[in-house]
Amino acid sequence: MEDDDLLRYSRHILLEEFGIDGQARVSAGHALVIGAGGLGSPVAMYLAGAGVGHITLVDDDEVDLTNLQRQIAHTAARVGQAKVRSAATAMGDLNPTIRVETHVRRADAPLLEELVPQAQVVIDCSDNFATRQLVNQACVRHGRPLVAGAAIRFDGQLSVYDTRDEASPCYACVFPADAHFEETRCAVLGVFAPVVGTIGVLQAGEALKLLAGIGEPLAGRLLMFDGRTASFDTLRVARDPGCPVCGNRHHGNAHS
Ligand SMILES: [Zn+2]
């Protein structure tokens, strides 16, 4: 590791559990971030600051004035730009030593099939149920850990779904694809900006822990945050043996 890197990452390297080995793993790591909005902004910035060596960003949307209240990677001057390009600019300003790969595309099944196996950790920062299911399916198929977050109004939640662990549920075990519920969007119901920040920062933390190989991931636990009362609750979540996505686990190239 070069001197500049030792300085840049010194506050992580100083952590006993993290150390120089943890930083080396983070620097050699590849994270896939789906969505460059309210959750994706803090995720992208924290992963860039921490020096994740290769970060792939996927989002087909452009920066809009209504985004700036909470999507902190973007600026007023970049309204109208592709969100992934705007976020890549912010990440490059923060840490020019990392590689940021951008895809101005919707995270559809073919793109996920291409990108998920290349990454070591996948962070779902998308804003809709259909995309979350597709991301989960690709993560299960390729044996990649998924850090999934969501936020609406004053409520946020996150968990880690890591089907490399036999006991860990996948996203669809907890939120079945055929469940009937009304999709709620920030554009309709609003969202308290610090709630997306809180969940995004926690997602970045889980991703960094997975890359560095430290701590205890949030697998098997669903963390819920209530921004009205500033309270956290943790719910145990179990694997569904009948889950159509992960019920019959075969990890084609889990070790590739
Ligand atoms: Zn499942």
Coordinates of N, CA and C and ligand atoms in Angstrom, one line a residue:
M1 N 0.8 -1.2 0.0 CA 0.0 0.0 0.0 C 0.9 1.3 0.0
E2 N 0.5 2.2 -0.8 CA 1.3 3.4 -1.0 C 1.1 4.4 0.2
D3 N 2.1 5.3 0.4 CA 2.0 6.2 1.6 C 0.7 7.0 1.6
D4 N 0.3 7.5 0.4 CA -0.9 8.3 0.4 C -2.1 7.5 0.8
D5 N -2.1 6.2 0.4 CA -3.2 5.4 0.8 C -3.2 5.1 2.4
L6 N -2.0 4.9 2.9 CA -1.9 4.7 4.3 C -2.4 5.9 5.1
L7 N -2.2 7.1 4.6 CA -2.7 8.3 5.2 C -4.2 8.4 5.0
R8 N -4.6 8.2 3.7 CA -6.1 8.4 3.4 C -7.0 7.5 4.2
Y9 N -6.5 6.2 4.4 CA -7.3 5.2 5.1 C -6.9 5.0 6.5
S10 N -6.0 5.9 7.0 CA -5.4 5.6 8.3 C -6.5 5.4 9.4
R11 N -7.6 6.1 9.4 CA -8.6 6.0 10.5 C -9.3 4.7 10.4
H12 N -9.3 4.0 9.3 CA -9.8 2.6 9.3 C -8.7 1.7 9.7
I13 N -7.5 1.9 9.1 CA -6.4 1.0 9.4 C -6.1 1.0 10.9
L14 N -6.3 2.1 11.6 CA -6.1 2.2 13.1 C -7.1 1.3 13.8
L15 N -8.2 1.0 13.3 CA -9.2 0.1 13.9 C -8.6 -1.3 14.0
E16 N -8.6 -1.9 15.2 CA -7.9 -3.2 15.4 C -8.5 -4.2 14.5
E17 N -9.9 -4.2 14.4 CA -10.5 -5.3 13.6 C -10.3 -5.1 12.1
F18 N -10.2 -3.8 11.7 CA -10.1 -3.4 10.3 C -8.6 -3.6 9.8
G19 N -7.8 -2.8 10.4 CA -6.3 -2.9 10.1 C -6.0 -2.8 8.6
I20 N -4.7 -3.1 8.3 CA -4.2 -2.9 7.0 C -4.7 -4.1 6.1
D21 N -5.0 -5.2 6.7 CA -5.5 -6.4 5.9 C -7.0 -6.1 5.5
G22 N -7.7 -5.5 6.4 CA -9.1 -5.1 6.0 C -9.1 -4.1 4.9
Q23 N -8.3 -3.1 5.1 CA -8.2 -2.1 4.0 C -7.8 -2.7 2.7
A24 N -6.8 -3.6 2.7 CA -6.4 -4.2 1.5 C -7.5 -4.9 0.8
R25 N -8.4 -5.6 1.6 CA -9.5 -6.3 1.0 C -10.5 -5.3 0.5
V26 N -10.8 -4.2 1.2 CA -11.7 -3.2 0.7 C -11.2 -2.6 -0.6
S27 N -9.9 -2.3 -0.6 CA -9.3 -1.7 -1.8 C -9.3 -2.6 -3.0
A28 N -9.3 -3.9 -2.8 CA -9.3 -4.9 -3.8 C -10.8 -5.3 -4.2
G29 N -11.7 -4.7 -3.4 CA -13.1 -5.1 -3.5 C -13.9 -4.5 -4.7
H30 N -15.0 -5.1 -5.0 CA -15.9 -4.6 -6.1 C -17.3 -4.6 -5.6
A31 N -17.9 -3.5 -5.5 CA -19.3 -3.3 -5.0 C -20.2 -2.9 -6.2
L32 N -21.4 -3.5 -6.2 CA -22.4 -3.1 -7.2 C -23.5 -2.4 -6.5
V33 N -23.8 -1.1 -6.9 CA -24.8 -0.3 -6.2 C -25.9 -0.1 -7.2
I34 N -27.1 -0.6 -6.9 CA -28.3 -0.4 -7.7 C -29.1 0.8 -7.3
G35 N -29.0 1.9 -8.0 CA -29.8 3.1 -7.7 C -28.8 4.2 -7.2
A36 N -28.9 5.4 -7.7 CA -28.0 6.5 -7.3 C -28.9 7.6 -6.8
G37 N -29.9 7.3 -6.0 CA -30.8 8.3 -5.4 C -30.6 8.5 -3.9
G38 N -31.6 8.5 -3.2 CA -31.5 8.9 -1.7 C -30.7 7.9 -0.9
L39 N -30.8 6.6 -1.2 CA -30.0 5.6 -0.5 C -28.7 5.5 -1.2
G40 N -28.7 5.5 -2.5 CA -27.5 5.2 -3.3 C -26.5 6.4 -3.1
S41 N -26.9 7.6 -2.9 CA -26.0 8.7 -2.7 C -25.1 8.5 -1.5
P42 N -25.6 8.3 -0.3 CA -24.7 8.0 0.8 C -23.9 6.7 0.7
V43 N -24.5 5.7 0.1 CA -23.8 4.5 -0.1 C -22.5 4.7 -1.0
A44 N -22.8 5.4 -2.1 CA -21.7 5.7 -3.1 C -20.6 6.5 -2.5
M45 N -21.0 7.5 -1.7 CA -20.0 8.4 -1.1 C -19.2 7.7 0.0
Y46 N -19.8 6.9 0.8 CA -19.1 6.2 1.9 C -18.2 5.1 1.3
L47 N -18.7 4.4 0.3 CA -17.8 3.4 -0.3 C -16.6 4.0 -1.0
A48 N -16.9 5.2 -1.7 CA -15.8 5.9 -2.3 C -14.8 6.4 -1.3
G49 N -15.2 7.0 -0.3 CA -14.3 7.5 0.8 C -13.5 6.4 1.4
A50 N -14.1 5.3 1.6 CA -13.4 4.2 2.2 C -12.5 3.5 1.3
G51 N -12.6 3.8 0.0 CA -11.6 3.3 -1.0 C -11.9 1.9 -1.6
V52 N -13.2 1.6 -1.6 CA -13.6 0.4 -2.4 C -13.1 0.5 -3.8
G53 N -12.2 -0.4 -4.2 CA -11.4 -0.2 -5.4 C -12.2 -0.1 -6.7
H54 N -13.4 -0.7 -6.7 CA -14.2 -0.7 -8.0 C -15.6 -0.7 -7.6
I55 N -16.3 0.4 -8.0 CA -17.7 0.6 -7.6 C -18.5 0.7 -8.9
T56 N -19.5 -0.1 -9.1 CA -20.3 -0.1 -10.3 C -21.7 0.5 -9.8
L57 N -22.1 1.6 -10.6 CA -23.4 2.3 -10.3 C -24.3 2.1 -11.4
V58 N -25.6 1.7 -11.1 CA -26.6 1.5 -12.1 C -27.8 2.4 -11.8
D59 N -28.3 3.2 -12.7 CA -29.5 4.0 -12.5 C -29.8 4.6 -13.9
D60 N -31.1 4.6 -14.3 CA -31.4 5.2 -15.6 C -32.0 6.6 -15.5
D61 N -32.0 7.1 -14.3 CA -32.7 8.4 -14.1 C -31.8 9.6 -14.2
E62 N -32.4 10.8 -14.3 CA -31.6 12.0 -14.3 C -31.8 12.8 -13.0
V63 N -30.9 13.7 -12.7 CA -31.0 14.5 -11.5 C -32.1 15.5 -11.7
D64 N -33.0 15.6 -10.7 CA -34.1 16.5 -10.8 C -34.1 17.4 -9.5
L65 N -34.7 18.6 -9.6 CA -34.6 19.5 -8.5 C -35.2 18.9 -7.2
T66 N -36.3 18.1 -7.4 CA -36.9 17.5 -6.2 C -36.0 16.4 -5.5
N67 N -34.9 16.0 -6.2 CA -34.0 15.0 -5.6 C -33.1 15.7 -4.6
L68 N -32.8 17.0 -4.7 CA -31.7 17.6 -4.0 C -31.9 17.7 -2.5
Q69 N -33.2 17.6 -2.1 CA -33.5 17.6 -0.6 C -32.8 16.5 0.1
R70 N -32.5 15.4 -0.5 CA -32.0 14.2 0.2 C -30.9 13.4 -0.6
Q71 N -30.8 13.6 -1.9 CA -29.8 12.8 -2.7 C -28.5 13.5 -2.8
I72 N -27.7 13.4 -1.7 CA -26.6 14.2 -1.4 C -25.4 14.1 -2.3
A73 N -25.4 13.1 -3.2 CA -24.3 13.1 -4.2 C -24.5 14.0 -5.3
H74 N -25.7 14.6 -5.5 CA -26.0 15.5 -6.6 C -26.0 16.9 -6.2
T75 N -25.9 17.8 -7.2 CA -25.8 19.3 -6.9 C -26.8 20.0 -7.9
A76 N -27.1 21.2 -7.5 CA -28.0 22.1 -8.3 C -27.4 22.2 -9.7
A77 N -26.1 22.3 -9.8 CA -25.4 22.5 -11.1 C -25.6 21.3 -12.0
R78 N -25.8 20.1 -11.4 CA -25.9 18.9 -12.2 C -27.4 18.4 -12.4
V79 N -28.3 19.3 -12.2 CA -29.7 18.9 -12.5 C -29.8 18.7 -14.0
G80 N -30.4 17.6 -14.4 CA -30.5 17.2 -15.8 C -29.5 16.2 -16.2
Q81 N -28.4 16.0 -15.5 CA -27.4 15.0 -15.8 C -27.9 13.6 -15.4
A82 N -27.3 12.6 -16.0 CA -27.6 11.2 -15.5 C -27.1 11.1 -14.1
K83 N -28.0 10.5 -13.2 CA -27.6 10.4 -11.8 C -26.3 9.7 -11.6
V84 N -26.0 8.6 -12.4 CA -24.8 7.9 -12.2 C -23.6 8.7 -12.5
R85 N -23.7 9.6 -13.5 CA -22.6 10.5 -13.9 C -22.4 11.5 -12.8
S86 N -23.5 12.1 -12.3 CA -23.4 13.1 -11.3 C -22.7 12.5 -10.0
A87 N -23.2 11.3 -9.7 CA -22.6 10.6 -8.5 C -21.1 10.3 -8.7
A88 N -20.8 9.8 -9.9 CA -19.4 9.5 -10.2 C -18.5 10.7 -10.1
T89 N -19.0 11.9 -10.5 CA -18.3 13.1 -10.3 C -18.0 13.4 -8.8
A90 N -19.0 13.3 -8.0 CA -18.9 13.5 -6.6 C -17.9 12.5 -6.0
M91 N -18.0 11.2 -6.4 CA -17.1 10.2 -5.9 C -15.6 10.4 -6.3
G92 N -15.5 10.9 -7.5 CA -14.1 11.1 -8.0 C -13.5 12.3 -7.3
D93 N -14.3 13.3 -7.0 CA -13.8 14.5 -6.3 C -13.3 14.1 -4.9
L94 N -14.1 13.1 -4.3 CA -13.8 12.7 -2.9 C -12.5 11.7 -2.9
N95 N -12.5 10.8 -3.9 CA -11.4 9.9 -4.0 C -11.1 9.5 -5.4
P96 N -10.1 10.2 -6.0 CA -9.7 10.0 -7.4 C -9.0 8.7 -7.6
T97 N -8.7 7.9 -6.6 CA -7.9 6.7 -6.7 C -8.7 5.5 -7.0
I98 N -10.0 5.6 -6.9 CA -10.9 4.4 -7.2 C -11.4 4.4 -8.6
R99 N -11.9 3.2 -9.0 CA -12.5 3.1 -10.3 C -14.1 3.1 -10.1
V100 N -14.7 4.0 -10.8 CA -16.2 4.0 -10.8 C -16.7 3.7 -12.2
E101 N -17.5 2.7 -12.2 CA -18.1 2.3 -13.5 C -19.6 2.6 -13.5
T102 N -20.1 3.3 -14.6 CA -21.5 3.7 -14.5 C -22.3 3.1 -15.7
H103 N -23.5 2.8 -15.4 CA -24.5 2.3 -16.4 C -25.7 3.1 -16.3
V104 N -26.0 3.9 -17.4 CA -27.2 4.7 -17.5 C -28.3 3.7 -18.0
R105 N -28.7 2.8 -17.2 CA -29.7 1.8 -17.6 C -30.6 1.4 -16.4
R106 N -31.7 0.9 -16.7 CA -32.6 0.3 -15.7 C -32.0 -1.0 -15.3
A107 N -32.0 -1.3 -14.0 CA -31.5 -2.6 -13.6 C -32.4 -3.7 -13.9
D108 N -32.4 -4.1 -15.2 CA -33.3 -5.2 -15.6 C -32.5 -6.6 -15.5
A109 N -33.2 -7.7 -15.8 CA -32.7 -9.0 -15.6 C -31.4 -9.2 -16.4
P110 N -31.3 -8.9 -17.7 CA -30.1 -9.1 -18.4 C -28.9 -8.3 -17.9
L111 N -29.1 -7.1 -17.5 CA -28.0 -6.3 -17.0 C -27.5 -6.9 -15.6
L112 N -28.5 -7.3 -14.8 CA -28.1 -7.8 -13.5 C -27.4 -9.2 -13.7
E113 N -27.8 -9.9 -14.6 CA -27.1 -11.2 -14.9 C -25.7 -11.0 -15.3
E114 N -25.4 -9.9 -15.9 CA -24.0 -9.6 -16.3 C -23.2 -9.0 -15.2
L115 N -23.8 -8.1 -14.4 CA -23.1 -7.3 -13.4 C -22.9 -8.0 -12.0
V116 N -24.0 -8.7 -11.6 CA -24.0 -9.3 -10.2 C -22.8 -10.3 -10.0
P117 N -22.5 -11.2 -11.0 CA -21.4 -12.1 -10.7 C -20.1 -11.5 -10.6
Q118 N -19.9 -10.3 -11.2 CA -18.6 -9.6 -11.2 C -18.3 -8.9 -9.8
A119 N -19.4 -8.7 -9.0 CA -19.2 -8.0 -7.8 C -19.1 -8.9 -6.6
Q120 N -18.5 -8.4 -5.5 CA -18.4 -9.2 -4.3 C -19.5 -8.9 -3.4
V121 N -20.1 -7.7 -3.5 CA -21.3 -7.4 -2.6 C -22.2 -6.5 -3.5
V122 N -23.5 -6.7 -3.3 CA -24.5 -5.9 -4.1 C -25.3 -5.1 -3.1
I123 N -25.5 -3.8 -3.3 CA -26.2 -3.0 -2.4 C -27.4 -2.5 -3.2
D124 N -28.6 -2.9 -2.8 CA -29.9 -2.5 -3.4 C -30.4 -1.2 -2.9
C125 N -30.3 -0.1 -3.7 CA -30.8 1.2 -3.3 C -31.9 1.6 -4.2
S126 N -32.6 0.7 -4.8 CA -33.6 1.0 -5.8 C -34.9 1.4 -5.0
D127 N -35.9 1.9 -5.8 CA -37.1 2.4 -5.1 C -38.3 1.7 -5.5
N128 N -38.2 0.4 -6.0 CA -39.4 -0.3 -6.3 C -39.2 -1.8 -6.1
F129 N -40.4 -2.4 -5.8 CA -40.4 -3.8 -5.4 C -40.0 -4.7 -6.6
A130 N -40.3 -4.4 -7.8 CA -40.0 -5.3 -8.9 C -38.5 -5.4 -9.1
T131 N -37.8 -4.2 -9.0 CA -36.3 -4.2 -9.1 C -35.7 -5.0 -7.9
R132 N -36.2 -4.8 -6.7 CA -35.7 -5.5 -5.6 C -35.8 -7.0 -5.8
Q133 N -36.9 -7.5 -6.3 CA -37.0 -8.9 -6.6 C -36.0 -9.4 -7.6
L134 N -35.8 -8.6 -8.7 CA -34.8 -9.0 -9.7 C -33.4 -9.0 -9.1
V135 N -33.1 -8.0 -8.3 CA -31.7 -8.0 -7.7 C -31.5 -9.2 -6.8
N136 N -32.5 -9.5 -6.0 CA -32.4 -10.7 -5.1 C -32.2 -12.0 -5.9
Q137 N -33.0 -12.1 -7.0 CA -32.9 -13.4 -7.8 C -31.5 -13.5 -8.3
A138 N -30.9 -12.4 -8.8 CA -29.5 -12.5 -9.4 C -28.5 -12.8 -8.3
C139 N -28.7 -12.2 -7.1 CA -27.8 -12.5 -6.0 C -27.9 -13.9 -5.5
V140 N -29.1 -14.5 -5.4 CA -29.2 -15.9 -5.0 C -28.6 -16.8 -6.0
R141 N -28.8 -16.5 -7.3 CA -28.3 -17.3 -8.4 C -26.8 -17.4 -8.4
H142 N -26.2 -16.2 -8.1 CA -24.7 -16.2 -8.1 C -24.1 -16.2 -6.8
G143 N -24.9 -16.4 -5.7 CA -24.3 -16.5 -4.4 C -23.6 -15.3 -3.9
R144 N -24.2 -14.1 -4.2 CA -23.6 -12.8 -3.8 C -24.4 -12.3 -2.6
P145 N -23.7 -11.7 -1.6 CA -24.5 -11.1 -0.5 C -25.2 -9.8 -0.9
L146 N -26.4 -9.6 -0.4 CA -27.2 -8.5 -0.8 C -27.5 -7.6 0.4
V147 N -27.2 -6.4 0.3 CA -27.5 -5.4 1.4 C -28.7 -4.6 0.8
A148 N -29.9 -4.8 1.4 CA -31.1 -4.2 0.8 C -31.7 -3.2 1.8
G149 N -31.9 -2.0 1.3 CA -32.5 -1.0 2.2 C -33.7 -0.3 1.5
A150 N -34.6 0.3 2.3 CA -35.7 1.0 1.8 C -36.1 2.1 2.8
A151 N -36.7 3.1 2.3 CA -37.2 4.2 3.1 C -38.4 4.9 2.5
I152 N -39.4 5.3 3.3 CA -40.5 6.0 2.9 C -41.1 6.8 4.1
R153 N -41.6 8.0 3.8 CA -42.1 8.9 4.9 C -41.0 8.9 6.1
F154 N -41.4 8.5 7.3 CA -40.4 8.5 8.4 C -39.9 7.1 8.7
D155 N -40.1 6.2 7.8 CA -39.8 4.8 8.1 C -38.7 4.3 7.2
G156 N -37.7 3.6 7.8 CA -36.7 2.9 7.0 C -36.4 1.5 7.5
Q157 N -35.8 0.7 6.6 CA -35.5 -0.7 7.0 C -34.3 -1.2 6.2
L158 N -33.6 -2.1 6.8 CA -32.5 -2.7 6.0 C -32.2 -4.1 6.6
S159 N -31.7 -4.9 5.7 CA -31.2 -6.2 6.1 C -30.1 -6.7 5.1
V160 N -29.4 -7.8 5.5 CA -28.4 -8.4 4.6 C -29.0 -9.8 4.3
Y161 N -29.0 -10.1 3.1 CA -29.5 -11.4 2.6 C -28.3 -12.2 2.0
D162 N -27.8 -13.2 2.7 CA -26.5 -13.8 2.3 C -26.8 -15.3 2.2
T163 N -27.2 -15.8 1.0 CA -27.6 -17.2 0.9 C -26.4 -18.1 0.8
R164 N -25.1 -17.6 0.9 CA -24.0 -18.5 1.1 C -24.0 -19.1 2.5
D165 N -24.8 -18.5 3.4 CA -25.0 -19.0 4.7 C -26.3 -19.8 4.7
E166 N -26.3 -21.1 5.0 CA -27.4 -22.0 4.8 C -28.6 -21.5 5.6
A167 N -28.4 -20.8 6.7 CA -29.6 -20.4 7.6 C -30.2 -19.1 7.1
S168 N -29.4 -18.3 6.3 CA -29.9 -17.0 6.0 C -31.0 -16.9 4.9
P169 N -32.0 -16.1 5.2 CA -33.1 -16.0 4.2 C -32.6 -15.1 3.0
C170 N -33.3 -15.3 1.9 CA -33.1 -14.3 0.8 C -34.2 -13.2 0.9
Y171 N -34.2 -12.2 0.1 CA -35.1 -11.1 0.2 C -36.6 -11.6 0.0
A172 N -36.7 -12.6 -0.9 CA -38.1 -13.1 -1.2 C -38.6 -14.0 -0.1
C173 N -37.7 -14.6 0.7 CA -38.2 -15.3 1.9 C -39.0 -14.4 2.8
V174 N -38.6 -13.2 2.9 CA -39.1 -12.2 3.8 C -40.2 -11.4 3.2
F175 N -40.0 -11.0 1.9 CA -40.9 -10.2 1.1 C -41.3 -11.0 -0.2
P176 N -42.2 -11.9 -0.1 CA -42.5 -12.8 -1.2 C -43.0 -11.9 -2.4
A177 N -42.6 -12.4 -3.6 CA -42.9 -11.6 -4.8 C -44.3 -11.5 -5.1
D178 N -45.1 -12.5 -4.6 CA -46.6 -12.5 -4.9 C -47.4 -11.8 -3.8
A179 N -46.7 -11.2 -2.9 CA -47.4 -10.6 -1.8 C -48.2 -9.4 -2.3
H180 N -49.4 -9.2 -1.8 CA -50.2 -8.1 -2.3 C -50.1 -6.9 -1.3
F181 N -49.6 -5.9 -1.8 CA -49.5 -4.7 -1.0 C -49.4 -3.5 -2.0
E182 N -49.7 -2.3 -1.4 CA -49.6 -1.2 -2.3 C -48.2 -0.6 -2.3
E183 N -47.7 -0.4 -3.5 CA -46.3 0.1 -3.6 C -46.4 1.6 -3.2
T184 N -45.6 2.0 -2.3 CA -45.6 3.4 -1.9 C -44.3 4.1 -2.4
R185 N -44.4 5.2 -3.0 CA -43.3 5.9 -3.6 C -43.1 7.3 -2.9
C186 N -41.8 7.6 -2.8 CA -41.5 8.9 -2.2 C -42.2 10.1 -3.0
A187 N -42.3 9.9 -4.3 CA -42.9 11.0 -5.1 C -44.3 11.3 -4.7
V188 N -45.0 10.3 -4.1 CA -46.4 10.4 -3.7 C -46.5 10.7 -2.3
L189 N -45.8 10.0 -1.4 CA -46.0 10.1 0.0 C -45.0 11.0 0.7
G190 N -43.9 11.3 0.1 CA -42.8 12.1 0.7 C -41.9 11.2 1.5
V191 N -40.8 11.7 1.9 CA -39.8 11.0 2.7 C -38.9 12.0 3.4
F192 N -38.7 11.7 4.7 CA -37.9 12.6 5.6 C -36.5 12.3 5.2
A193 N -35.8 13.4 4.7 CA -34.5 13.2 4.2 C -33.5 12.4 5.1
P194 N -33.4 12.8 6.3 CA -32.4 12.1 7.2 C -32.7 10.6 7.3
V195 N -33.9 10.1 7.0 CA -34.2 8.7 7.1 C -33.5 8.0 6.0
V196 N -33.5 8.5 4.8 CA -32.8 7.8 3.7 C -31.3 7.9 4.0
G197 N -30.8 9.0 4.6 CA -29.4 9.1 4.9 C -29.0 8.0 5.9
T198 N -29.9 7.9 7.0 CA -29.6 6.9 8.0 C -29.5 5.5 7.5
I199 N -30.5 5.1 6.6 CA -30.5 3.8 6.1 C -29.3 3.6 5.1
G200 N -29.1 4.6 4.3 CA -28.0 4.5 3.3 C -26.6 4.3 4.0
V201 N -26.4 5.1 5.1 CA -25.1 5.0 5.8 C -25.0 3.6 6.4
L202 N -26.1 3.1 7.0 CA -26.1 1.7 7.5 C -25.8 0.7 6.4
Q203 N -26.4 0.9 5.2 CA -26.1 -0.1 4.1 C -24.6 0.0 3.8
A204 N -24.0 1.2 3.7 CA -22.6 1.3 3.4 C -21.8 0.6 4.5
G205 N -22.2 0.7 5.7 CA -21.5 0.0 6.8 C -21.5 -1.5 6.6
E206 N -22.7 -2.1 6.3 CA -22.8 -3.5 6.1 C -22.0 -4.0 4.9
A207 N -22.0 -3.2 3.8 CA -21.2 -3.5 2.6 C -19.7 -3.5 3.0
L208 N -19.2 -2.5 3.7 CA -17.8 -2.4 4.1 C -17.4 -3.6 5.0
K209 N -18.3 -3.9 5.9 CA -18.0 -5.1 6.8 C -17.8 -6.4 6.0
L210 N -18.7 -6.5 5.0 CA -18.7 -7.8 4.2 C -17.4 -7.8 3.4
L211 N -17.0 -6.6 2.8 CA -15.8 -6.6 2.0 C -14.5 -6.7 2.9
A212 N -14.5 -6.1 4.0 CA -13.4 -6.2 4.9 C -13.3 -7.5 5.7
G213 N -14.4 -8.2 5.7 CA -14.5 -9.4 6.5 C -14.4 -9.2 8.0
I214 N -15.1 -8.2 8.5 CA -15.1 -7.8 9.9 C -16.6 -7.8 10.4
G215 N -16.7 -7.8 11.7 CA -18.0 -7.6 12.4 C -18.9 -8.8 12.1
E216 N -20.2 -8.5 12.5 CA -21.3 -9.5 12.3 C -22.3 -8.9 11.4
P217 N -22.5 -9.5 10.2 CA -23.5 -8.9 9.3 C -24.9 -9.0 9.8
L218 N -25.8 -8.2 9.2 CA -27.2 -8.1 9.6 C -28.0 -9.3 9.0
A219 N -27.4 -10.3 8.6 CA -28.1 -11.4 8.0 C -29.1 -12.1 9.0
G220 N -30.3 -12.4 8.6 CA -31.3 -13.0 9.5 C -31.9 -12.0 10.4
R221 N -31.6 -10.8 10.3 CA -32.3 -9.7 11.1 C -32.7 -8.6 10.2
L222 N -33.9 -8.1 10.5 CA -34.4 -7.0 9.7 C -34.4 -5.8 10.7
L223 N -33.7 -4.8 10.3 CA -33.6 -3.6 11.2 C -34.5 -2.5 10.7
M224 N -35.4 -2.0 11.6 CA -36.3 -1.0 11.2 C -36.1 0.3 12.0
F225 N -36.2 1.4 11.3 CA -35.9 2.7 11.9 C -37.1 3.6 11.8
D226 N -37.5 4.2 12.9 CA -38.7 5.1 12.9 C -38.1 6.5 13.2
G227 N -38.1 7.3 12.1 CA -37.6 8.7 12.2 C -38.4 9.6 13.1
R228 N -39.6 9.3 13.3 CA -40.4 10.2 14.2 C -39.9 10.1 15.6
T229 N -39.6 8.9 16.1 CA -39.2 8.7 17.5 C -37.7 8.4 17.6
A230 N -37.0 8.4 16.5 CA -35.5 8.0 16.5 C -35.3 6.7 17.2
S231 N -36.2 5.7 16.8 CA -36.0 4.4 17.5 C -35.7 3.3 16.4
F232 N -34.9 2.3 16.8 CA -34.6 1.2 16.0 C -35.3 -0.1 16.6
D233 N -35.8 -0.9 15.7 CA -36.3 -2.2 16.2 C -35.6 -3.3 15.3
T234 N -35.4 -4.5 15.9 CA -34.8 -5.6 15.1 C -35.8 -6.7 15.2
L235 N -36.0 -7.3 14.0 CA -36.9 -8.4 13.9 C -36.1 -9.6 13.3
R236 N -36.3 -10.7 14.0 CA -35.6 -11.9 13.4 C -36.4 -12.4 12.2
V237 N -35.6 -12.7 11.1 CA -36.3 -13.2 9.9 C -35.7 -14.5 9.5
A238 N -36.5 -15.4 9.1 CA -36.1 -16.8 8.9 C -36.2 -17.1 7.4
R239 N -35.4 -18.1 7.1 CA -35.5 -18.7 5.7 C -36.8 -19.4 5.5
D240 N -37.4 -19.3 4.3 CA -38.6 -20.0 4.0 C -38.2 -21.2 3.1
P241 N -38.3 -22.4 3.7 CA -37.9 -23.6 2.9 C -38.6 -23.7 1.6
G242 N -39.8 -23.1 1.5 CA -40.6 -23.2 0.3 C -40.4 -22.0 -0.7
C243 N -39.5 -21.2 -0.3 CA -39.3 -19.9 -1.2 C -38.9 -20.3 -2.6
P244 N -39.7 -19.8 -3.5 CA -39.5 -20.1 -5.0 C -38.1 -19.6 -5.5
V245 N -37.5 -18.7 -4.8 CA -36.2 -18.1 -5.3 C -35.0 -18.9 -4.7
C246 N -35.1 -19.2 -3.4 CA -33.9 -19.8 -2.8 C -34.2 -21.2 -2.2
G247 N -35.4 -21.7 -2.3 CA -35.8 -22.9 -1.7 C -35.0 -24.1 -2.0
N248 N -34.5 -24.1 -3.2 CA -33.7 -25.2 -3.7 C -32.3 -24.7 -4.1
R249 N -31.5 -24.5 -3.1 CA -30.2 -23.8 -3.4 C -29.2 -24.5 -4.1
H250 N -28.9 -24.0 -5.3 CA -27.7 -24.5 -6.0 C -26.9 -23.3 -6.4
H251 N -25.7 -23.2 -5.9 CA -24.9 -22.1 -6.2 C -24.0 -22.4 -7.4
G252 N -24.5 -22.0 -8.6 CA -23.8 -22.3 -9.8 C -22.3 -21.9 -9.8
N253 N -22.1 -20.6 -9.5 CA -20.7 -20.2 -9.4 C -20.5 -19.4 -8.2
A254 N -20.9 -19.9 -7.1 CA -20.8 -19.2 -5.8 C -19.3 -19.0 -5.5
H255 N -18.5 -19.8 -5.9 CA -17.0 -19.6 -5.6 C -16.2 -19.0 -6.7
S256 N -16.8 -18.6 -7.7 CA -16.0 -18.0 -8.8 C -15.5 -16.6 -8.4
Ligands
ZN1 ZN -35.7 -17.2 -0.3

